[in-house]
């Protein structure tokens, strides 16, 4: 079900035409680094992400797929574009409430438990690992640059807070729309 959900989301994006995964910031940065002969490290690689997606209980995978299927392609893209525009503005104070706005009041106790397990693995545990790896690279003495999805940056358990608490200085770069 998680693979089907990803394929559905990719189809929505492809059919819409405003965004292109191949032109995503992560791919652009990777291409630039490779063209300049820079070393590329991962704080999370595709193998780890794929293993994580497959590790969820079937109930979580089905709930996640059903959640995506509840949206029309237009609704899905409008939400994605809102998040993209907030990211482009670099406004973490605007982005965090948007990411946390989900209405969970209609979930059953079992669904809420599944949602919390999904969120713990997809965000909290991954963020912890990303912060630890980022610190290892930063402490290596090399100059490093990180790119992660915007949902992993903000909030109490986000990378910005985790790295700041570890004594790092964060400098935000604005992209702009």
Coordinates of C-alpha atoms in Angstrom, one line a residue:
X1 CA 0.0 0.0 0.0
X2 CA 2.8 2.5 0.7
X3 CA 4.2 2.0 -2.8
X4 CA 0.8 2.5 -4.3
X5 CA 0.4 5.7 -2.3
X6 CA 3.8 7.0 -3.6
X7 CA 2.9 6.1 -7.2
X8 CA -0.5 7.8 -6.8
X9 CA 1.2 11.0 -5.5
X10 CA 3.8 10.9 -8.3
X11 CA 1.0 10.6 -10.8
X12 CA -0.9 13.6 -9.4
X13 CA 2.3 15.6 -9.6
X14 CA 3.1 14.4 -13.2
X15 CA -0.4 15.1 -14.4
X16 CA -0.5 18.6 -12.9
X17 CA 2.7 19.7 -14.6
X18 CA 3.6 22.5 -12.1
X19 CA 6.2 20.5 -10.3
X20 CA 8.7 17.8 -11.4
X21 CA 10.4 15.4 -9.1
X22 CA 13.4 15.3 -11.5
X23 CA 13.7 19.1 -11.1
X24 CA 13.4 19.0 -7.3
X25 CA 15.9 20.8 -5.2
X26 CA 17.5 17.6 -3.9
X27 CA 18.2 16.4 -7.5
X28 CA 19.4 19.9 -8.5
X29 CA 21.8 20.0 -5.6
X30 CA 23.0 16.5 -6.2
X31 CA 23.7 17.3 -9.9
X32 CA 25.6 20.5 -8.9
X33 CA 27.7 18.6 -6.3
X34 CA 28.6 15.9 -8.8
X35 CA 29.4 18.4 -11.5
X36 CA 31.8 20.1 -9.1
X37 CA 33.4 16.9 -8.0
X38 CA 32.2 17.3 -4.4
X39 CA 31.7 14.3 -2.1
X40 CA 28.1 13.4 -1.5
X41 CA 27.0 11.8 1.7
X42 CA 23.5 10.8 2.9
X43 CA 21.9 11.5 6.1
X44 CA 19.2 9.2 4.9
X45 CA 19.4 7.1 1.7
X46 CA 16.6 5.7 -0.5
X47 CA 17.3 2.2 0.7
X48 CA 16.6 3.2 4.3
X49 CA 13.5 5.1 3.3
X50 CA 12.2 2.2 1.3
X51 CA 12.9 -0.2 4.2
X52 CA 11.1 2.1 6.6
X53 CA 8.0 2.4 4.3
X54 CA 7.8 -1.4 4.1
X55 CA 8.2 -1.9 7.9
X56 CA 4.9 -0.4 8.8
X57 CA 2.1 -2.7 9.8
X58 CA -0.4 -3.3 7.0
X59 CA -3.1 -1.3 8.9
X60 CA -0.9 1.8 8.8
X61 CA 0.0 1.4 5.2
X62 CA -3.7 1.0 4.2
X63 CA -4.7 4.0 6.4
X64 CA -2.1 6.1 4.7
X65 CA -3.1 5.0 1.2
X66 CA -6.8 5.6 2.0
X67 CA -5.9 9.1 3.3
X68 CA -4.2 10.0 0.0
X69 CA -7.1 8.5 -2.0
X70 CA -9.6 10.7 -0.2
X71 CA -8.1 13.7 -2.0
X72 CA -8.9 14.6 -5.6
X73 CA -5.9 15.2 -7.7
X74 CA -6.7 18.9 -7.6
X75 CA -7.0 19.0 -3.8
X76 CA -3.7 17.1 -3.4
X77 CA -1.9 19.5 -5.7
X78 CA -3.3 22.6 -4.0
X79 CA -2.1 21.4 -0.7
X80 CA 1.3 20.4 -2.1
X81 CA 1.6 23.8 -3.8
X82 CA 0.7 25.6 -0.6
X83 CA 3.5 23.8 1.2
X84 CA 5.9 24.4 -1.6
X85 CA 5.2 28.1 -1.6
X86 CA 5.7 28.3 2.2
X87 CA 9.0 26.5 1.8
X88 CA 10.0 28.9 -1.0
X89 CA 9.2 31.8 1.3
X90 CA 11.3 30.2 4.0
X91 CA 8.8 31.0 6.7
X92 CA 9.1 28.3 9.3
X93 CA 6.6 30.0 11.6
X94 CA 4.0 29.7 8.8
X95 CA 5.1 26.2 7.8
X96 CA 4.9 24.5 11.2
X97 CA 1.2 25.2 11.9
X98 CA 0.4 24.1 8.4
X99 CA 2.2 20.8 8.9
X100 CA 0.5 20.3 12.2
X101 CA -3.0 21.3 11.2
X102 CA -4.4 17.8 10.6
X103 CA -7.8 17.3 12.2
X104 CA -7.6 14.0 14.0
X105 CA -11.0 14.4 15.8
X106 CA -12.8 11.9 13.5
X107 CA -10.3 9.1 14.1
X108 CA -11.1 6.1 16.2
X109 CA -8.9 5.2 19.1
X110 CA -7.2 2.5 16.9
X111 CA -6.8 4.9 14.0
X112 CA -5.2 7.5 16.3
X113 CA -2.8 4.9 17.6
X114 CA -1.8 3.9 14.0
X115 CA -1.4 7.6 13.1
X116 CA 0.8 8.2 16.1
X117 CA 3.0 5.2 15.3
X118 CA 3.3 6.4 11.7
X119 CA 4.3 9.9 12.8
X120 CA 6.7 8.6 15.3
X121 CA 8.6 6.5 12.7
X122 CA 8.3 8.8 9.7
X123 CA 9.2 12.0 11.6
X124 CA 10.5 11.7 15.1
X125 CA 12.8 8.6 14.7
X126 CA 14.0 9.7 11.3
X127 CA 14.7 13.2 12.6
X128 CA 16.8 11.8 15.4
X129 CA 18.8 9.7 13.0
X130 CA 19.3 12.7 10.6
X131 CA 20.5 15.0 13.5
X132 CA 23.0 12.3 14.6
X133 CA 24.4 11.8 11.1
X134 CA 24.5 15.5 10.4
X135 CA 26.5 16.1 13.6
X136 CA 28.9 13.3 12.6
X137 CA 29.5 15.0 9.3
X138 CA 29.8 18.4 10.8
X139 CA 32.2 17.1 13.4
X140 CA 34.4 15.5 10.7
X141 CA 36.0 18.9 10.0
X142 CA 34.7 19.0 6.4
X143 CA 32.5 21.8 5.1
X144 CA 29.1 20.2 4.6
X145 CA 25.7 21.1 3.1
X146 CA 22.4 19.3 3.9
X147 CA 19.2 19.1 2.0
X148 CA 16.1 17.5 3.6
X149 CA 12.4 17.7 3.1
X150 CA 10.9 20.8 4.8
X151 CA 8.7 18.8 7.2
X152 CA 11.9 17.5 8.8
X153 CA 13.3 21.0 9.5
X154 CA 10.7 22.6 11.7
X155 CA 9.2 22.0 15.1
X156 CA 10.5 20.8 18.5
X157 CA 11.8 17.5 17.0
X158 CA 13.0 19.0 13.7
X159 CA 16.6 19.2 12.5
X160 CA 16.9 23.0 13.0
X161 CA 16.1 22.6 16.7
X162 CA 18.1 19.4 17.1
X163 CA 21.2 20.9 15.5
X164 CA 20.8 24.2 17.4
X165 CA 20.5 22.3 20.7
X166 CA 23.7 20.5 19.8
X167 CA 25.5 23.9 19.5
X168 CA 25.3 24.4 15.8
X169 CA 24.7 27.8 14.2
X170 CA 21.9 27.7 11.6
X171 CA 21.8 30.1 8.7
X172 CA 18.7 30.1 6.6
X173 CA 18.9 30.6 2.9
X174 CA 15.7 32.0 1.3
X175 CA 14.8 30.7 -2.1
X176 CA 11.8 32.9 -2.9
X177 CA 8.9 32.5 -5.3

